[in-house]
GROMACS .gro file of C-alpha atoms in nm:
model
  385
    1UNK     CA    1   3.421  -7.732  12.480
    2UNK     CA    2   3.247  -7.418  12.359
    3UNK     CA    3   3.337  -7.355  11.992
    4UNK     CA    4   3.099  -7.056  11.938
    5UNK     CA    5   3.273  -6.780  11.739
    6UNK     CA    6   3.294  -6.445  11.920
    7UNK     CA    7   3.103  -6.171  11.736
    8UNK     CA    8   3.198  -5.805  11.786
    9UNK     CA    9   3.025  -5.519  11.609
   10UNK     CA   10   2.958  -5.148  11.641
   11UNK     CA   11   2.599  -5.034  11.630
   12UNK     CA   12   2.497  -4.673  11.554
   13UNK     CA   13   2.152  -4.540  11.624
   14UNK     CA   14   2.064  -4.198  11.476
   15UNK     CA   15   1.831  -3.968  11.662
   16UNK     CA   16   1.712  -3.614  11.585
   17UNK     CA   17   2.010  -3.424  11.730
   18UNK     CA   18   2.251  -3.696  11.829
   19UNK     CA   19   2.381  -4.042  11.751
   20UNK     CA   20   2.414  -4.336  11.991
   21UNK     CA   21   2.721  -4.553  11.938
   22UNK     CA   22   2.756  -4.886  12.121
   23UNK     CA   23   2.982  -5.186  12.092
   24UNK     CA   24   2.797  -5.519  12.084
   25UNK     CA   25   2.986  -5.832  12.190
   26UNK     CA   26   2.793  -6.155  12.122
   27UNK     CA   27   2.465  -5.967  12.146
   28UNK     CA   28   2.554  -5.787  12.467
   29UNK     CA   29   2.567  -5.402  12.447
   30UNK     CA   30   2.887  -5.260  12.585
   31UNK     CA   31   3.050  -4.914  12.603
   32UNK     CA   32   2.740  -4.725  12.498
   33UNK     CA   33   2.793  -4.345  12.433
   34UNK     CA   34   2.625  -4.047  12.269
   35UNK     CA   35   2.808  -3.832  12.006
   36UNK     CA   36   2.715  -3.527  11.797
   37UNK     CA   37   2.657  -3.588  11.424
   38UNK     CA   38   2.961  -3.384  11.311
   39UNK     CA   39   3.201  -3.591  11.523
   40UNK     CA   40   3.043  -3.907  11.389
   41UNK     CA   41   3.078  -3.791  11.029
   42UNK     CA   42   3.443  -3.692  11.073
   43UNK     CA   43   3.525  -4.029  11.230
   44UNK     CA   44   3.375  -4.205  10.928
   45UNK     CA   45   3.560  -4.001  10.662
   46UNK     CA   46   3.857  -4.233  10.687
   47UNK     CA   47   3.664  -4.525  10.535
   48UNK     CA   48   3.520  -4.319  10.248
   49UNK     CA   49   3.679  -4.281   9.904
   50UNK     CA   50   3.807  -3.932   9.824
   51UNK     CA   51   3.575  -3.908   9.525
   52UNK     CA   52   3.277  -3.983   9.744
   53UNK     CA   53   3.368  -3.707   9.988
   54UNK     CA   54   3.412  -3.447   9.711
   55UNK     CA   55   3.090  -3.557   9.540
   56UNK     CA   56   2.901  -3.516   9.863
   57UNK     CA   57   3.049  -3.170   9.928
   58UNK     CA   58   2.962  -3.048   9.581
   59UNK     CA   59   2.615  -3.196   9.577
   60UNK     CA   60   2.445  -2.880   9.698
   61UNK     CA   61   2.723  -2.616   9.684
   62UNK     CA   62   2.975  -2.502   9.424
   63UNK     CA   63   3.349  -2.552   9.469
   64UNK     CA   64   3.413  -2.191   9.567
   65UNK     CA   65   3.120  -2.188   9.811
   66UNK     CA   66   3.258  -2.491   9.994
   67UNK     CA   67   3.610  -2.354  10.031
   68UNK     CA   68   3.499  -1.997  10.096
   69UNK     CA   69   3.342  -2.106  10.420
   70UNK     CA   70   3.656  -2.295  10.516
   71UNK     CA   71   3.888  -2.003  10.444
   72UNK     CA   72   3.660  -1.755  10.616
   73UNK     CA   73   3.656  -1.969  10.927
   74UNK     CA   74   4.035  -2.005  10.930
   75UNK     CA   75   4.079  -1.633  10.875
   76UNK     CA   76   3.833  -1.559  11.155
   77UNK     CA   77   4.031  -1.781  11.389
   78UNK     CA   78   4.351  -1.600  11.289
   79UNK     CA   79   4.520  -1.914  11.159
   80UNK     CA   80   4.763  -1.864  10.864
   81UNK     CA   81   4.675  -2.048  10.543
   82UNK     CA   82   5.007  -2.016  10.362
   83UNK     CA   83   5.074  -2.390  10.358
   84UNK     CA   84   4.718  -2.470  10.248
   85UNK     CA   85   4.730  -2.210   9.969
   86UNK     CA   86   5.068  -2.334   9.846
   87UNK     CA   87   4.934  -2.688   9.842
   88UNK     CA   88   4.626  -2.588   9.642
   89UNK     CA   89   4.830  -2.386   9.389
   90UNK     CA   90   5.083  -2.670   9.361
   91UNK     CA   91   4.802  -2.916   9.290
   92UNK     CA   92   4.658  -2.681   9.028
   93UNK     CA   93   4.992  -2.649   8.848
   94UNK     CA   94   5.049  -3.024   8.869
   95UNK     CA   95   4.709  -3.082   8.714
   96UNK     CA   96   4.786  -2.834   8.435
   97UNK     CA   97   5.126  -2.994   8.365
   98UNK     CA   98   5.010  -3.358   8.371
   99UNK     CA   99   4.672  -3.330   8.202
  100UNK     CA  100   4.567  -3.223   7.856
  101UNK     CA  101   4.427  -2.903   7.999
  102UNK     CA  102   4.204  -2.683   7.789
  103UNK     CA  103   4.391  -2.363   7.693
  104UNK     CA  104   4.088  -2.159   7.797
  105UNK     CA  105   4.119  -2.292   8.152
  106UNK     CA  106   4.492  -2.221   8.156
  107UNK     CA  107   4.445  -1.868   8.023
  108UNK     CA  108   4.174  -1.796   8.278
  109UNK     CA  109   4.396  -1.923   8.558
  110UNK     CA  110   4.689  -1.709   8.439
  111UNK     CA  111   4.482  -1.392   8.399
  112UNK     CA  112   4.338  -1.439   8.746
  113UNK     CA  113   4.687  -1.455   8.894
  114UNK     CA  114   4.803  -1.152   8.695
  115UNK     CA  115   4.504  -0.943   8.805
  116UNK     CA  116   4.605  -1.003   9.167
  117UNK     CA  117   4.977  -0.949   9.108
  118UNK     CA  118   5.121  -0.637   9.271
  119UNK     CA  119   5.492  -0.574   9.200
  120UNK     CA  120   5.512  -0.372   9.522
  121UNK     CA  121   5.464  -0.693   9.719
  122UNK     CA  122   5.771  -0.850   9.558
  123UNK     CA  123   6.135  -0.758   9.534
  124UNK     CA  124   6.258  -0.592   9.215
  125UNK     CA  125   6.465  -0.901   9.140
  126UNK     CA  126   6.163  -1.132   9.166
  127UNK     CA  127   5.950  -0.902   8.950
  128UNK     CA  128   6.213  -0.877   8.674
  129UNK     CA  129   6.261  -1.254   8.685
  130UNK     CA  130   5.887  -1.309   8.633
  131UNK     CA  131   5.873  -1.058   8.347
  132UNK     CA  132   6.171  -1.216   8.170
  133UNK     CA  133   6.011  -1.559   8.187
  134UNK     CA  134   5.692  -1.422   8.042
  135UNK     CA  135   5.866  -1.221   7.768
  136UNK     CA  136   6.069  -1.526   7.665
  137UNK     CA  137   5.739  -1.679   7.552
  138UNK     CA  138   5.635  -1.364   7.365
  139UNK     CA  139   5.914  -1.423   7.112
  140UNK     CA  140   5.715  -1.718   6.977
  141UNK     CA  141   5.428  -1.494   6.861
  142UNK     CA  142   5.375  -1.510   6.487
  143UNK     CA  143   5.208  -1.168   6.477
  144UNK     CA  144   5.486  -0.915   6.538
  145UNK     CA  145   5.232  -0.633   6.575
  146UNK     CA  146   5.143  -0.768   6.920
  147UNK     CA  147   5.507  -0.743   7.029
  148UNK     CA  148   5.525  -0.390   6.889
  149UNK     CA  149   5.221  -0.282   7.089
  150UNK     CA  150   5.372  -0.432   7.404
  151UNK     CA  151   5.695  -0.242   7.343
  152UNK     CA  152   5.507   0.086   7.289
  153UNK     CA  153   5.321   0.029   7.615
  154UNK     CA  154   5.645  -0.025   7.806
  155UNK     CA  155   5.795   0.292   7.659
  156UNK     CA  156   5.491   0.492   7.766
  157UNK     CA  157   5.507   0.349   8.117
  158UNK     CA  158   5.876   0.419   8.181
  159UNK     CA  159   5.887   0.753   7.994
  160UNK     CA  160   6.213   0.658   7.823
  161UNK     CA  161   6.347   1.005   7.749
  162UNK     CA  162   6.212   1.160   8.070
  163UNK     CA  163   6.274   0.936   8.368
  164UNK     CA  164   6.572   0.736   8.244
  165UNK     CA  165   6.923   0.867   8.196
  166UNK     CA  166   7.070   0.917   7.852
  167UNK     CA  167   7.281   0.602   7.881
  168UNK     CA  168   6.971   0.382   7.906
  169UNK     CA  169   6.798   0.555   7.616
  170UNK     CA  170   7.114   0.525   7.408
  171UNK     CA  171   7.136   0.154   7.482
  172UNK     CA  172   6.782   0.098   7.357
  173UNK     CA  173   6.840   0.304   7.043
  174UNK     CA  174   7.165   0.119   6.971
  175UNK     CA  175   6.987  -0.213   7.002
  176UNK     CA  176   6.719  -0.096   6.760
  177UNK     CA  177   6.985   0.008   6.509
  178UNK     CA  178   7.169  -0.322   6.550
  179UNK     CA  179   6.851  -0.517   6.479
  180UNK     CA  180   6.772  -0.295   6.182
  181UNK     CA  181   7.126  -0.326   6.043
  182UNK     CA  182   7.125  -0.703   6.078
  183UNK     CA  183   6.790  -0.731   5.901
  184UNK     CA  184   6.880  -0.468   5.639
  185UNK     CA  185   6.556  -0.288   5.728
  186UNK     CA  186   6.643   0.046   5.570
  187UNK     CA  187   6.291   0.176   5.620
  188UNK     CA  188   6.326   0.127   5.995
  189UNK     CA  189   6.662   0.308   5.998
  190UNK     CA  190   6.512   0.592   5.795
  191UNK     CA  191   6.218   0.627   6.033
  192UNK     CA  192   6.444   0.620   6.340
  193UNK     CA  193   6.676   0.882   6.187
  194UNK     CA  194   6.385   1.117   6.114
  195UNK     CA  195   6.252   1.095   6.469
  196UNK     CA  196   6.587   1.147   6.640
  197UNK     CA  197   6.700   1.426   6.406
  198UNK     CA  198   6.384   1.625   6.482
  199UNK     CA  199   6.468   1.643   6.853
  200UNK     CA  200   6.846   1.661   6.823
  201UNK     CA  201   7.053   1.979   6.833
  202UNK     CA  202   7.176   2.095   6.496
  203UNK     CA  203   7.537   2.050   6.606
  204UNK     CA  204   7.473   1.680   6.682
  205UNK     CA  205   7.320   1.620   6.338
  206UNK     CA  206   7.609   1.793   6.164
  207UNK     CA  207   7.858   1.598   6.375
  208UNK     CA  208   7.710   1.270   6.251
  209UNK     CA  209   7.657   1.378   5.891
  210UNK     CA  210   8.000   1.539   5.854
  211UNK     CA  211   8.160   1.215   5.738
  212UNK     CA  212   7.899   1.179   5.461
  213UNK     CA  213   7.932   1.535   5.327
  214UNK     CA  214   8.195   1.574   5.052
  215UNK     CA  215   8.471   1.813   5.145
  216UNK     CA  216   8.431   2.125   4.936
  217UNK     CA  217   8.590   2.464   4.941
  218UNK     CA  218   8.411   2.694   5.185
  219UNK     CA  219   8.240   3.004   5.050
  220UNK     CA  220   8.450   3.316   5.106
  221UNK     CA  221   8.360   3.681   5.061
  222UNK     CA  222   8.561   3.927   4.851
  223UNK     CA  223   8.739   4.223   5.004
  224UNK     CA  224   8.456   4.414   5.170
  225UNK     CA  225   8.422   4.792   5.204
  226UNK     CA  226   8.469   4.964   5.537
  227UNK     CA  227   8.165   4.961   5.767
  228UNK     CA  228   7.998   4.681   5.569
  229UNK     CA  229   7.725   4.536   5.795
  230UNK     CA  230   7.602   4.266   5.553
  231UNK     CA  231   7.727   4.086   5.245
  232UNK     CA  232   7.515   3.809   5.097
  233UNK     CA  233   7.519   3.632   4.762
  234UNK     CA  234   7.199   3.481   4.625
  235UNK     CA  235   7.177   3.160   4.422
  236UNK     CA  236   7.101   3.359   4.103
  237UNK     CA  237   7.415   3.573   4.142
  238UNK     CA  238   7.253   3.881   4.297
  239UNK     CA  239   7.438   4.036   4.589
  240UNK     CA  240   7.322   4.230   4.894
  241UNK     CA  241   7.571   4.481   5.038
  242UNK     CA  242   7.503   4.703   5.339
  243UNK     CA  243   7.711   5.009   5.432
  244UNK     CA  244   7.691   5.191   5.766
  245UNK     CA  245   7.764   5.567   5.765
  246UNK     CA  246   7.820   5.728   6.105
  247UNK     CA  247   7.643   6.051   6.197
  248UNK     CA  248   7.845   6.344   6.063
  249UNK     CA  249   7.830   6.668   5.864
  250UNK     CA  250   7.826   6.687   5.483
  251UNK     CA  251   7.838   6.966   5.224
  252UNK     CA  252   7.507   6.961   5.033
  253UNK     CA  253   7.421   7.097   4.686
  254UNK     CA  254   7.054   7.201   4.690
  255UNK     CA  255   6.952   7.325   4.344
  256UNK     CA  256   7.203   7.607   4.280
  257UNK     CA  257   7.276   7.675   4.646
  258UNK     CA  258   7.547   7.505   4.848
  259UNK     CA  259   7.509   7.435   5.220
  260UNK     CA  260   7.820   7.349   5.419
  261UNK     CA  261   7.861   7.104   5.708
  262UNK     CA  262   7.496   7.001   5.725
  263UNK     CA  263   7.438   6.759   6.014
  264UNK     CA  264   7.318   6.408   5.912
  265UNK     CA  265   7.199   6.120   6.134
  266UNK     CA  266   7.353   5.774   6.135
  267UNK     CA  267   7.258   5.609   5.803
  268UNK     CA  268   7.229   5.254   5.670
  269UNK     CA  269   7.256   5.202   5.293
  270UNK     CA  270   7.150   4.869   5.143
  271UNK     CA  271   7.257   4.805   4.782
  272UNK     CA  272   7.151   4.529   4.545
  273UNK     CA  273   7.400   4.431   4.274
  274UNK     CA  274   7.408   4.190   3.984
  275UNK     CA  275   7.745   4.156   3.823
  276UNK     CA  276   7.894   4.509   3.816
  277UNK     CA  277   7.559   4.687   3.797
  278UNK     CA  278   7.385   4.844   4.096
  279UNK     CA  279   7.015   4.756   4.077
  280UNK     CA  280   6.871   4.938   4.378
  281UNK     CA  281   6.946   5.127   4.698
  282UNK     CA  282   6.758   5.165   5.026
  283UNK     CA  283   6.829   5.411   5.307
  284UNK     CA  284   6.719   5.419   5.672
  285UNK     CA  285   6.838   5.594   5.988
  286UNK     CA  286   6.926   5.439   6.324
  287UNK     CA  287   7.006   5.564   6.674
  288UNK     CA  288   7.177   5.254   6.815
  289UNK     CA  289   7.554   5.247   6.820
  290UNK     CA  290   7.555   4.867   6.785
  291UNK     CA  291   7.319   4.702   6.536
  292UNK     CA  292   7.102   4.416   6.661
  293UNK     CA  293   6.807   4.232   6.501
  294UNK     CA  294   6.574   4.444   6.719
  295UNK     CA  295   6.731   4.780   6.628
  296UNK     CA  296   6.456   5.032   6.544
  297UNK     CA  297   6.469   5.204   6.204
  298UNK     CA  298   6.378   5.564   6.122
  299UNK     CA  299   6.280   5.747   5.805
  300UNK     CA  300   6.547   5.935   5.605
  301UNK     CA  301   6.481   6.301   5.703
  302UNK     CA  302   6.561   6.462   5.368
  303UNK     CA  303   6.452   6.403   5.007
  304UNK     CA  304   6.451   6.135   4.734
  305UNK     CA  305   6.367   5.836   4.961
  306UNK     CA  306   6.027   5.661   4.942
  307UNK     CA  307   5.821   5.545   5.240
  308UNK     CA  308   5.941   5.188   5.173
  309UNK     CA  309   6.302   5.316   5.216
  310UNK     CA  310   6.384   5.280   4.843
  311UNK     CA  311   6.573   5.572   4.687
  312UNK     CA  312   6.478   5.780   4.387
  313UNK     CA  313   6.821   5.784   4.225
  314UNK     CA  314   6.802   5.814   3.844
  315UNK     CA  315   7.177   5.781   3.787
  316UNK     CA  316   7.213   5.472   4.012
  317UNK     CA  317   7.226   5.212   3.733
  318UNK     CA  318   7.493   5.405   3.550
  319UNK     CA  319   7.748   5.315   3.816
  320UNK     CA  320   7.978   5.018   3.747
  321UNK     CA  321   8.125   4.837   4.048
  322UNK     CA  322   8.450   4.669   3.946
  323UNK     CA  323   8.478   4.527   4.298
  324UNK     CA  324   8.258   4.500   4.606
  325UNK     CA  325   8.499   4.728   4.792
  326UNK     CA  326   8.395   5.014   4.562
  327UNK     CA  327   8.037   4.994   4.696
  328UNK     CA  328   8.167   5.173   5.004
  329UNK     CA  329   8.184   5.499   4.803
  330UNK     CA  330   7.820   5.486   4.690
  331UNK     CA  331   7.660   5.643   5.004
  332UNK     CA  332   7.871   5.955   4.957
  333UNK     CA  333   7.779   5.970   4.587
  334UNK     CA  334   7.412   5.986   4.689
  335UNK     CA  335   7.464   6.247   4.961
  336UNK     CA  336   7.672   6.477   4.736
  337UNK     CA  337   7.444   6.445   4.434
  338UNK     CA  338   7.211   6.729   4.325
  339UNK     CA  339   6.924   6.763   4.579
  340UNK     CA  340   6.563   6.875   4.532
  341UNK     CA  341   6.233   6.856   4.724
  342UNK     CA  342   6.119   6.523   4.573
  343UNK     CA  343   5.965   6.293   4.843
  344UNK     CA  344   6.059   6.537   5.120
  345UNK     CA  345   5.808   6.545   5.409
  346UNK     CA  346   5.811   6.896   5.555
  347UNK     CA  347   5.758   7.263   5.472
  348UNK     CA  348   6.087   7.377   5.316
  349UNK     CA  349   6.391   7.156   5.261
  350UNK     CA  350   6.617   7.454   5.192
  351UNK     CA  351   6.538   7.605   5.531
  352UNK     CA  352   6.608   7.271   5.699
  353UNK     CA  353   6.950   7.249   5.537
  354UNK     CA  354   7.019   7.607   5.639
  355UNK     CA  355   6.926   7.539   6.003
  356UNK     CA  356   7.151   7.229   6.015
  357UNK     CA  357   7.462   7.407   5.882
  358UNK     CA  358   7.744   7.372   6.129
  359UNK     CA  359   7.527   7.160   6.365
  360UNK     CA  360   7.497   6.792   6.448
  361UNK     CA  361   7.167   6.629   6.357
  362UNK     CA  362   6.919   6.590   6.645
  363UNK     CA  363   6.823   6.219   6.637
  364UNK     CA  364   6.519   6.287   6.855
  365UNK     CA  365   6.350   6.451   6.554
  366UNK     CA  366   6.362   6.132   6.345
  367UNK     CA  367   6.033   5.968   6.237
  368UNK     CA  368   6.003   5.607   6.354
  369UNK     CA  369   5.935   5.336   6.095
  370UNK     CA  370   5.725   5.032   6.179
  371UNK     CA  371   6.019   4.808   6.095
  372UNK     CA  372   6.311   4.647   6.276
  373UNK     CA  373   6.660   4.598   6.137
  374UNK     CA  374   6.606   4.221   6.097
  375UNK     CA  375   6.268   4.275   5.932
  376UNK     CA  376   6.414   4.528   5.688
  377UNK     CA  377   6.685   4.284   5.579
  378UNK     CA  378   6.435   4.000   5.545
  379UNK     CA  379   6.205   4.205   5.323
  380UNK     CA  380   6.501   4.313   5.109
  381UNK     CA  381   6.614   3.952   5.061
  382UNK     CA  382   6.268   3.842   4.952
  383UNK     CA  383   6.262   4.102   4.675
  384UNK     CA  384   6.561   3.923   4.520
  385UNK     CA  385   6.392   3.579   4.505
   0.00000   0.00000   0.00000
């Protein structure tokens, strides 16, 4: 009885461009075939340890060089790599979660992902979800300045007061105030109030501040004279009163001669008072029927008025005004007072009065002043300060 043990083995012979594989049964060659080296290597991978395979792959090439060739080949063949990429990323995250990974490696991995992140490739819901997860970690920062800079950047990107509706801006401002109120950060509230008040309409500011302003009696004017175009009281008690006199004819006393119904242009008298005393008087002429800030002013065409519109009226300070209403009589006191040639610009004032008797004044002959109605009032107010 033959008790010889049967011996089976596989013998591989390597040649320059091929390998010869044959099965040997008790020394007898059987099933002999030729294979290419790559097929032989792949068939042997199953008996190798994973570490040995990776070590061999990385012996002469870097990790990215090895996989770059693989991905390029798959992309060239038009085969999708979604599953492979998901598997690689999943392995990377698993490694990060389970190992004591260096923070530098983790940061590098995260920044690489962020640099390739394009919100346009995702839905708005997915993008917001990712941002909220990230921002939830930002709260743990010890340095609040970093959070502030991030907030400023977001405001610049969304153009809060430009692109968004008022409701969204109001919601953000309310949240800021709530945080400030809870933390008693008065400096923050003060800063926020200054910024918003600078861009707000005056009516809005007054609407908010109204409840903080003590209710006091409103300032009221006294009984004003007819045709009063301005009444203003200064802090030091001085008063500015303006009287408008329509174009008409007046009887004039010029030296010893009397001229009747002399035509005068439309006049504006501006008086300054302190108490009952009249301190000064200015006179200009106008053509406009309705006064506006842009109304042009003209020089008084007769005598006793300086180029700056102030009057030469020696008896002015002798008048006592028991009430503001009495100021309305002052223009007529000036017109009917004794006239002379002082400060008159022309050849003969007497002849001018004579020519204007029984005639309306021709406003086209007035001399224009380089001054508007608003400018005249402003200059007059400054002289009282």
